Short mmCIF file of C-alpha atoms in Angstrom, two decimals:
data_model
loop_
_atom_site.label_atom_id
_atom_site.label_comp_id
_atom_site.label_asym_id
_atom_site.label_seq_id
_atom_site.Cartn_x
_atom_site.Cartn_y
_atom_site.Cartn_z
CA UNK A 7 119.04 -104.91 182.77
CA UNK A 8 115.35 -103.73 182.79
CA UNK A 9 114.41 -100.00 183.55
CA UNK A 10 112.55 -99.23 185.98
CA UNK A 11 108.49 -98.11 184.19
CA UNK A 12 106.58 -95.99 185.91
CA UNK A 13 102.72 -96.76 185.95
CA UNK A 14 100.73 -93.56 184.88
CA UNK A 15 97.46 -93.81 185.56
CA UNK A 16 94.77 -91.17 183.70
CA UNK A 17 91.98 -92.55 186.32
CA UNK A 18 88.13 -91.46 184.66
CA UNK A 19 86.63 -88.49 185.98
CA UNK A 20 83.00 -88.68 187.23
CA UNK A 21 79.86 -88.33 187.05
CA UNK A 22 76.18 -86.70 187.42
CA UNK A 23 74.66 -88.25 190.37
CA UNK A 24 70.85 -87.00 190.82
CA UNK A 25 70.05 -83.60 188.84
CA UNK A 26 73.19 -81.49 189.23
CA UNK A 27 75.08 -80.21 186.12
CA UNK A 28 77.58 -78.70 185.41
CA UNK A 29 77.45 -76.14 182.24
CA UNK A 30 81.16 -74.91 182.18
CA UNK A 31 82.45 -75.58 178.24
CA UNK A 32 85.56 -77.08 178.50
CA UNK A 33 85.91 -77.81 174.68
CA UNK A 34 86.76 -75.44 171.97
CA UNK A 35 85.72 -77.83 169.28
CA UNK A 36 82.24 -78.60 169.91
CA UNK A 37 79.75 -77.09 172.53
CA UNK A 38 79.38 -79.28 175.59
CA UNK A 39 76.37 -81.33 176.45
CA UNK A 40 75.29 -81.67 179.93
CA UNK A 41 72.18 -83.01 179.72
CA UNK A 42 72.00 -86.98 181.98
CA UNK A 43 68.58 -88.67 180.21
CA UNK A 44 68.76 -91.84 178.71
CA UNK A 45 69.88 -90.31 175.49
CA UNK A 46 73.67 -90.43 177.05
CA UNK A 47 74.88 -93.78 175.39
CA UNK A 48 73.53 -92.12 171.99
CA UNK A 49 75.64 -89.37 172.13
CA UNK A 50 78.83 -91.13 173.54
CA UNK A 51 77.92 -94.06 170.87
CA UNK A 52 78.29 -96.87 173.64
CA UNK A 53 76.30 -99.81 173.63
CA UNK A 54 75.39 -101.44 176.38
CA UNK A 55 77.31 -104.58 177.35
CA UNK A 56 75.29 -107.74 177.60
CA UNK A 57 75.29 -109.37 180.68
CA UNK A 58 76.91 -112.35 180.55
CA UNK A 59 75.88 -115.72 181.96
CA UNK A 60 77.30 -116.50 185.46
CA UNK A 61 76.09 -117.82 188.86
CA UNK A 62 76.86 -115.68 191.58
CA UNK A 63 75.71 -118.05 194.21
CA UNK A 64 78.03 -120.84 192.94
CA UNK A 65 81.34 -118.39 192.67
CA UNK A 66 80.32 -117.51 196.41
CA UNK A 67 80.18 -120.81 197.64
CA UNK A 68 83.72 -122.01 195.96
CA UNK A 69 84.96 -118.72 196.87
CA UNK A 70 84.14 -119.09 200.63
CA UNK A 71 86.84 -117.52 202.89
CA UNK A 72 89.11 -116.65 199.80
CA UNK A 73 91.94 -114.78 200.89
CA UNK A 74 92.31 -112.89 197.62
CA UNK A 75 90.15 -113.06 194.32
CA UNK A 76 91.07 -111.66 191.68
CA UNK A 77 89.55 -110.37 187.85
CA UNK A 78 87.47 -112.23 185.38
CA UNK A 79 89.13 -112.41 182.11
CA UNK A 80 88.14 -114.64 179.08
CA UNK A 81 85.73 -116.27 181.65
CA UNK A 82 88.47 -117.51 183.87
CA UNK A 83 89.39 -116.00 187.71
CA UNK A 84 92.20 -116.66 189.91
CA UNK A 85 91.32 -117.25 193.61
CA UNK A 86 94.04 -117.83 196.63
CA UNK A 87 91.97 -119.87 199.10
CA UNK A 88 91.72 -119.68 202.44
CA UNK A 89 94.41 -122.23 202.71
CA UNK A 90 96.71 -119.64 200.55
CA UNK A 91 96.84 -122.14 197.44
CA UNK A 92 95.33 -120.82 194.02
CA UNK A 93 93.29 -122.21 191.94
CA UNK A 94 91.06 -120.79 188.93
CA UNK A 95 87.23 -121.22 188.38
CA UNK A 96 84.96 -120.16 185.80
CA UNK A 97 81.54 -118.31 185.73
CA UNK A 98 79.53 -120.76 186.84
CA UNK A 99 81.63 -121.85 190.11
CA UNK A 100 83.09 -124.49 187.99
CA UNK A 101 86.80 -125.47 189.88
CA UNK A 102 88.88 -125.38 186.29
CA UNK A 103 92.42 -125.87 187.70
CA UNK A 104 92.47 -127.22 191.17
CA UNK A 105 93.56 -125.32 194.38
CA UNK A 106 97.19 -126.25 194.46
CA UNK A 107 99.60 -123.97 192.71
CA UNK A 108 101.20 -120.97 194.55
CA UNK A 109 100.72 -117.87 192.05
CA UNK A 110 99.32 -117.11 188.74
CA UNK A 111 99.28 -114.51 186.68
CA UNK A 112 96.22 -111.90 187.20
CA UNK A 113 95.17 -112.01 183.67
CA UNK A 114 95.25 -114.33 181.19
CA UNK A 115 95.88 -113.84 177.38
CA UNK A 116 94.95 -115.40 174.23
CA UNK A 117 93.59 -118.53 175.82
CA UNK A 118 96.39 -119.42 178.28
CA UNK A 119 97.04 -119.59 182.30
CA UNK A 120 100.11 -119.91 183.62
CA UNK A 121 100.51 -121.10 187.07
CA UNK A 122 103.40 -121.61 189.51
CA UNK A 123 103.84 -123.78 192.11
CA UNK A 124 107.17 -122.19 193.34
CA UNK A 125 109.13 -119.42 191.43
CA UNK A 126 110.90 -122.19 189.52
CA UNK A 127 108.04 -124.12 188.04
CA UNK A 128 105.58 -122.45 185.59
CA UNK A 129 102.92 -124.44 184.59
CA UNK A 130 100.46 -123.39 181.27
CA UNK A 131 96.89 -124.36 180.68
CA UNK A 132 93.85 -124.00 178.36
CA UNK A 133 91.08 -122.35 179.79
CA UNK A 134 89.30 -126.14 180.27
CA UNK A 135 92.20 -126.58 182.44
CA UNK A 136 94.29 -128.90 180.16
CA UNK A 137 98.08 -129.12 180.90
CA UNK A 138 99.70 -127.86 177.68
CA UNK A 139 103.46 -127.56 178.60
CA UNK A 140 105.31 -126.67 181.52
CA UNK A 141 108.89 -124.63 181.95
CA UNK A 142 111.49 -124.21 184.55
CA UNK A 143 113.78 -121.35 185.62
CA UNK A 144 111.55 -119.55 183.49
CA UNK A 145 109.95 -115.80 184.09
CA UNK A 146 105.89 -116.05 183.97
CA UNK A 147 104.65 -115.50 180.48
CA UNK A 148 101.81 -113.92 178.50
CA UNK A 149 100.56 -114.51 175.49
CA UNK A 150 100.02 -111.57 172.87
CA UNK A 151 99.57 -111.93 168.81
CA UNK A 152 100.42 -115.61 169.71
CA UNK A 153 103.67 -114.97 170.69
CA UNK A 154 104.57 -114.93 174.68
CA UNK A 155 108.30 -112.87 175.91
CA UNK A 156 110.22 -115.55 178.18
CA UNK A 157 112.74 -114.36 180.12
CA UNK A 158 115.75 -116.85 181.53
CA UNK A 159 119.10 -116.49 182.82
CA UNK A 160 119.07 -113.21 182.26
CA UNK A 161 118.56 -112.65 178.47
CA UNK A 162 115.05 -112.79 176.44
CA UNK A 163 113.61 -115.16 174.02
CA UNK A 164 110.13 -115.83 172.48
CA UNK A 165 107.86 -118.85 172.28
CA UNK A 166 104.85 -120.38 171.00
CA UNK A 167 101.96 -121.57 172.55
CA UNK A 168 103.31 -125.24 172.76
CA UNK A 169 106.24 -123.53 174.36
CA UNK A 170 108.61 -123.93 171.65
CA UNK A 171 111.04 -121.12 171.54
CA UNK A 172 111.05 -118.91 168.22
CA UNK A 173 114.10 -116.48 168.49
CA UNK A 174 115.55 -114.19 171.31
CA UNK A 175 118.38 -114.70 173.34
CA UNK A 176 121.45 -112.67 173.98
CA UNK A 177 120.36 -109.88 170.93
CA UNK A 178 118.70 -107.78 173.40
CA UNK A 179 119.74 -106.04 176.96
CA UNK A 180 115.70 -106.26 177.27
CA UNK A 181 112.71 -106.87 175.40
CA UNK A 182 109.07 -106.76 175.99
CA UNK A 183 105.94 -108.44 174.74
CA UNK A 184 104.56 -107.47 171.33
CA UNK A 185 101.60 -105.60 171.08
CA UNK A 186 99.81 -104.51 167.63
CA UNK A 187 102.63 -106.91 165.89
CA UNK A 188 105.73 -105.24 167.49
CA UNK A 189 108.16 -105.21 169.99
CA UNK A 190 110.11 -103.29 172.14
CA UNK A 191 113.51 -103.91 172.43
CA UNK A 192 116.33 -102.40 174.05
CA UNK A 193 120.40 -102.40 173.69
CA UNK A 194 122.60 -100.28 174.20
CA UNK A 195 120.64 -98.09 175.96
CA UNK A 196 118.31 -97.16 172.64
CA UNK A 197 115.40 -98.54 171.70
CA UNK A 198 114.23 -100.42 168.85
CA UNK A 199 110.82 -102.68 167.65
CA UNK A 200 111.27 -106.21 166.13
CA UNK A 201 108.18 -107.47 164.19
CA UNK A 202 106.24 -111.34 165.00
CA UNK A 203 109.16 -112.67 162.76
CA UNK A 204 111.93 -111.54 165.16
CA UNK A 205 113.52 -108.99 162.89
CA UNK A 206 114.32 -105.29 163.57
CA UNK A 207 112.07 -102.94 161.26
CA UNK A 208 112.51 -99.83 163.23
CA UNK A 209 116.54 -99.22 164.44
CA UNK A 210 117.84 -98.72 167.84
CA UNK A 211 117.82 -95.11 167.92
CA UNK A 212 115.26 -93.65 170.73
CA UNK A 213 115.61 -93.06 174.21
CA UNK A 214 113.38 -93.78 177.17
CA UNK A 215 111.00 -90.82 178.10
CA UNK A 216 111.81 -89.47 181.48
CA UNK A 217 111.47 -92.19 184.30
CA UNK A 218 109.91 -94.73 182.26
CA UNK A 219 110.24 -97.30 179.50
CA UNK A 220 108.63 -95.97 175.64
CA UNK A 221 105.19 -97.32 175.13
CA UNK A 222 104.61 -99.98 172.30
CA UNK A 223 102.68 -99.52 169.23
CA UNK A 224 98.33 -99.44 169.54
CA UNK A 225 96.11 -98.52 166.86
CA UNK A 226 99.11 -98.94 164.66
CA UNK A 227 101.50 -95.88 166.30
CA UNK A 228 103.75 -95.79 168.63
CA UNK A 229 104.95 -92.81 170.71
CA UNK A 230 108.48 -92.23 170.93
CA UNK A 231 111.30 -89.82 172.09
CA UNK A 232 112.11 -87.50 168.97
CA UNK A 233 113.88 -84.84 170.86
CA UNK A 234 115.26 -85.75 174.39
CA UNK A 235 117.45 -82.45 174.92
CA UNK A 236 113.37 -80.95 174.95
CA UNK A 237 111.45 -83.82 176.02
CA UNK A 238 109.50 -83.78 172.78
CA UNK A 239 107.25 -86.40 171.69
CA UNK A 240 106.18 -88.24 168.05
CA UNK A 241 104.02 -90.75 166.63
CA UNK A 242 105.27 -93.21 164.14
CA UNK A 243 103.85 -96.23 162.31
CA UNK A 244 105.09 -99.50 161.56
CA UNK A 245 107.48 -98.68 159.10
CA UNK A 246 109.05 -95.68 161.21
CA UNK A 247 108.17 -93.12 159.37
CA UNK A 248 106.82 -89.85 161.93
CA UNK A 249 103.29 -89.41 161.04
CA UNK A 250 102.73 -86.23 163.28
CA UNK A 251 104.42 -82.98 161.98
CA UNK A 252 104.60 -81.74 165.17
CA UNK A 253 106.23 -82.72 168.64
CA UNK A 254 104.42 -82.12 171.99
CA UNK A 255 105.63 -82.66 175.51
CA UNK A 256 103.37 -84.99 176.98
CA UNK A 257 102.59 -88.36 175.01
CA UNK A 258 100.15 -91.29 175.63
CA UNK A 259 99.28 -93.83 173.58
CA UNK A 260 96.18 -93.52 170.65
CA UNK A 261 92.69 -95.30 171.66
CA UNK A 262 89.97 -95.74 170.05
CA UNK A 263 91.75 -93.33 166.73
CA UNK A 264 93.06 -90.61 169.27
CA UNK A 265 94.96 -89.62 171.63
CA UNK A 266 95.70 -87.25 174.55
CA UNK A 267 98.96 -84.54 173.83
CA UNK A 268 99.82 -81.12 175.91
CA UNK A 269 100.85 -78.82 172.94
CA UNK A 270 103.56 -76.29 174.81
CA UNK A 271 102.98 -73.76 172.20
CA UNK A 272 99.05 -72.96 172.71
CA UNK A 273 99.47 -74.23 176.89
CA UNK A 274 96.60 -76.80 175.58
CA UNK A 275 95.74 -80.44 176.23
CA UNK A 276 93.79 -81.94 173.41
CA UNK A 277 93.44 -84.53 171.26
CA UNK A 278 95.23 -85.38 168.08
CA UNK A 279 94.25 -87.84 165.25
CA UNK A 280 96.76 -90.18 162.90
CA UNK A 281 97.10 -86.87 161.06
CA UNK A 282 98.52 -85.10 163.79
CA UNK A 283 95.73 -82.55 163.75
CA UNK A 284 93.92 -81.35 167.06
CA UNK A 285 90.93 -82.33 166.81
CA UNK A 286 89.91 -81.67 170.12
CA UNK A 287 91.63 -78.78 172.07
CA UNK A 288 90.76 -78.33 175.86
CA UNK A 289 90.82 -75.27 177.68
CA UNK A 290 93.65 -74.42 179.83
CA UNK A 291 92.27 -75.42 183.32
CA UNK A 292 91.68 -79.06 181.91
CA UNK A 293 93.79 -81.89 180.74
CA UNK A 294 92.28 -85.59 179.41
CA UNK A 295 93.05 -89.13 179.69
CA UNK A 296 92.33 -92.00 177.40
CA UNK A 297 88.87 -92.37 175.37
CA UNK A 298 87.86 -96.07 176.22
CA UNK A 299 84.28 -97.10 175.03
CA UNK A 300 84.11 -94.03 173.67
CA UNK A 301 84.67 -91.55 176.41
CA UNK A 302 87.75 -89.53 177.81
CA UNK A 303 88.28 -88.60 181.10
CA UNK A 304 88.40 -84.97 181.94
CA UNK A 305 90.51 -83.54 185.24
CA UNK A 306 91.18 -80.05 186.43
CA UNK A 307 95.18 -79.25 185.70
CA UNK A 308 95.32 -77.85 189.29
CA UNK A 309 94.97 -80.63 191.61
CA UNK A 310 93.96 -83.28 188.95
CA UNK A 311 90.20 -82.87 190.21
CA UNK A 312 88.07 -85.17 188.33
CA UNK A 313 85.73 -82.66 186.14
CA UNK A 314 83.54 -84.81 183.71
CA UNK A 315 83.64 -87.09 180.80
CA UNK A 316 84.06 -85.87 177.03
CA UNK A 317 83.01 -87.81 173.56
CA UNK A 318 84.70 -88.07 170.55
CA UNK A 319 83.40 -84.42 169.32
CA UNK A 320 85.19 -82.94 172.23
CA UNK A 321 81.12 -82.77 173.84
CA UNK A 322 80.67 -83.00 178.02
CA UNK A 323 78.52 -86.11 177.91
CA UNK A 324 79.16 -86.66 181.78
CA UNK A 325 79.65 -83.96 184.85
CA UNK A 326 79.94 -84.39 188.16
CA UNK A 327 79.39 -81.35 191.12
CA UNK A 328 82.49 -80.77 192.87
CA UNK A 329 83.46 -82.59 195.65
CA UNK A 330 81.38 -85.60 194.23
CA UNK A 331 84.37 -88.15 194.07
CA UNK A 332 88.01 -87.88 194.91
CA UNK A 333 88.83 -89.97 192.04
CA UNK A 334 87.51 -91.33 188.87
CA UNK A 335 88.80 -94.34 186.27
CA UNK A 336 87.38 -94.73 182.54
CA UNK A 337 84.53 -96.98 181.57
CA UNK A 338 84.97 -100.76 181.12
CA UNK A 339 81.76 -102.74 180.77
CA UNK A 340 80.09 -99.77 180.79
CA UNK A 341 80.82 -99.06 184.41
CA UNK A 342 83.80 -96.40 185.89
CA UNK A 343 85.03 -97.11 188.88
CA UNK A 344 84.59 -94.02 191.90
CA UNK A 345 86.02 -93.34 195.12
CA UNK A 346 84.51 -91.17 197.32
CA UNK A 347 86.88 -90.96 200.18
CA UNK A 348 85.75 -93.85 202.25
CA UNK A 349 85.18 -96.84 199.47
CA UNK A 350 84.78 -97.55 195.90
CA UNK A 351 81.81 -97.35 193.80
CA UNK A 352 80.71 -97.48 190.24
CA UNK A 353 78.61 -95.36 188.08
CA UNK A 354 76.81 -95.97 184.40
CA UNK A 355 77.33 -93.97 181.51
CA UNK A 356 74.55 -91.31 182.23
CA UNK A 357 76.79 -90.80 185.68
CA UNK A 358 73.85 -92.57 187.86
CA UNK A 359 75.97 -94.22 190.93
CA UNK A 360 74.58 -97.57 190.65
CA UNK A 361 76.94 -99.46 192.91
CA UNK A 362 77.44 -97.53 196.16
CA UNK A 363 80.62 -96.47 197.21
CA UNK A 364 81.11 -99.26 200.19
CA UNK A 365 83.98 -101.41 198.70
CA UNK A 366 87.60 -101.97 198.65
CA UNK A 367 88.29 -102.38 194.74
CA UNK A 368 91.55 -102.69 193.14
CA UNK A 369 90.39 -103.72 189.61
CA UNK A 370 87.67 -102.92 186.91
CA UNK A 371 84.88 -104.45 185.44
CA UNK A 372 85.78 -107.83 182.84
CA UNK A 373 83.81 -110.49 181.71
CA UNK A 374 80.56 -108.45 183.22
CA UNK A 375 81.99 -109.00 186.95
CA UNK A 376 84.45 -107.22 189.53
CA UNK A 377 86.11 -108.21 192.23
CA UNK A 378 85.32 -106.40 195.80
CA UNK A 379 86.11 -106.86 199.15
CA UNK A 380 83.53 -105.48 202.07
CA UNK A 381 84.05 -105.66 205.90
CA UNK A 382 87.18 -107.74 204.89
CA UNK A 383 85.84 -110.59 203.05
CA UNK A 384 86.08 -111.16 198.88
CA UNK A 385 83.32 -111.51 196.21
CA UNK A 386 82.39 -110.58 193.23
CA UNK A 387 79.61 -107.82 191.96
CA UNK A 388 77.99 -107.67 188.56
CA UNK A 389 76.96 -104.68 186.54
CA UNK A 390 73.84 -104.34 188.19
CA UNK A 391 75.34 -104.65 191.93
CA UNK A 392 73.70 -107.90 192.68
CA UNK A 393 77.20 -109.70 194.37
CA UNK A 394 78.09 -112.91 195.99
CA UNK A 395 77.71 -111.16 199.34
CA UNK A 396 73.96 -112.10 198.73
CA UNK A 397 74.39 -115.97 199.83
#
């Protein structure tokens, strides 16, 4: 039987809009850095993202009075018509697979869309819309280190891209896709990680953190359970072995080489690297999400008040005045999504707003595009805010 995960999102916290700063250090490691020029993205190391090539005129006209539309992702979208059936398109406005399946999955991975056309039938394509196999009584699959996690009639297996099933079956009470070249897996009520192979390196022998399922393995650790009587958290590799010498009670995965801990004993959120050293330690007002393209969220503890962004030396790279946004999410395509109270905008990585905050928005930025909805109909905005709302 599957537990129940809970979704815990570390949303970015915003940005400078205008001249205001904010000169409050929040980082004992390096001195912060307020200033918004065009020397940001040289100090937070980002890059900007290319635009890529797409027609926005095209999508809008194939996308016409779309009931839902959802992310770009290796240059593929789903779109529910206004009929209700999905289809996907590309970039260009290009129909790819053809407006008559009833679901698909949101994302696709490694190449590969499935589609449904009712909860029994799952279909699979290529992103040039070739049929590659198709299963039945199946569970919707996606595909990660070329292996996707099938479930059916109530126990788990794993396949291959032509569909072929690998191993899996009744070993498990659960399992989950692989990520980084592991698996969760779950019996007994303990956890374990099988490799691409199907064999158990690391032994059933952790529980689930409170009110979720254990994250997998990124950057090559994985965060698991080490003392459950405490709630205390450790990092292990691939082999098992705990690489951090101390536990903490708050855990998230590592990105980008860190990652965000609360260490009970100094009241402190920081961040720790594969050594297990702090490398970054916050003051006690402040805790941190993620670092994604090179940038970490910063909140107030008290309230969860998005404060600023931080860079990898622990410097304030971003700020925002209080009262700015009511909520903030990290930067993907060199845009983070902001709410302001009435609608969703987006700001660059000097904290310029540079999509207003007039839009519903329930995803990021992928493939250079984002999906929107305004005065209740669907399109699609670029990095620049030019959107199919134009034609």
């Amino acid at each position: 039987m599957k537990k129940i995960s809970f979704i815990f999102l570390m949303a970015g916290c915003l940005f400078m809009v205008g001249s205001c700063k904010n000169n409050t250090n929040i980082s004992k490691v390096a001195g912060a850095n307020t200033d918004k020029d065009s020397t940001a993205i040289e100090q937070t190391g980002i890059k900007a993202v290319p635009q890529k090539e797409c027609d926005l005129e095209a999508i809008a006209k194939v996308i016409e009075g779309a009931e839902t539309v959802m992310g770009f992702s290796q240059g593929r979208a789903s779109v529910i018509n206004k009929d209700g059936k999905l289809g996907v398109i590309d970039k260009m406005g290009n129909i790819i697979i053809p407006f008559e399946y009833s679901y698909s999955v949101f994302k696709y991975s490694e190449g590969i869309i499935c589609c449904h056309k009712n909860h029994d039938e799952h279909f699979y394509f290529d992103l040039d819309g070739k049929l590659l196999f198709s299963m039945i009584d199946c569970g919707s699959a996606r595909f990660f280190d070329g292996i996707a996690c099938v479930p059916k009639g109530g126990n788990h297996f794993y396949m291959d891209k032509t569909g072929q099933p690998l191993f899996g079956g009744q070993e498990w009470d659960w399992a989950d896709d692989f990520s980084d070249g592991m698996a969760l897996v779950w019996k007994d009520g303990l956890w374990g990680f099988i490799d691409t192979t199907g064999k158990l390196v690391i032994p059933y022998k952790y529980t689930s953190p409170p009110e979720r399922n254990p994250e997998g393995f990124h950057d090559g650790v994985a965060a698991v359970v080490v003392d459950a009587s405490r709630e205390l958290f450790g990092y292990i590799d691939k082999t098992g072995k705990q690489i951090t010498p101390k536990l903490y009670n708050y855990d998230s995965p590592f990105c980008e080489g860190l990652a965000a801990v609360y260490d009970r004993e100094t009241k402190r959120y920081g961040y720790i690297d594969k050594s297990g050293d702090m490398v970054i330690t916050l003051e006690e007002q402040y805790n941190g999400g993620n670092f994604n393209e090179g940038l970490a969220l910063i909140r107030k503890t008290a309230g969860g008040i998005p404060f600023g962004f931080i860079n990898k030396k622990g410097e304030i790279v971003i700020t925002l005045p209080d009262g700015c946004y009511r909520d903030v999410e990290p930067f993907f395509d060199g845009r983070a999504k902001v709410w302001d109270g009435q609608g969703y905008g987006f700001i660059d990585t000097t904290g310029k707003l540079v999509i207003p905050c007039e839009y519903t928005c329930y995803e990021r930025f992928s493939d250079g595009l984002v999906p929107v909805k305004k005065d209740g109909k669907c399109g699609y905005l670029d990095r620049e805010g030019n959107s199919t709302f134009n034609y």
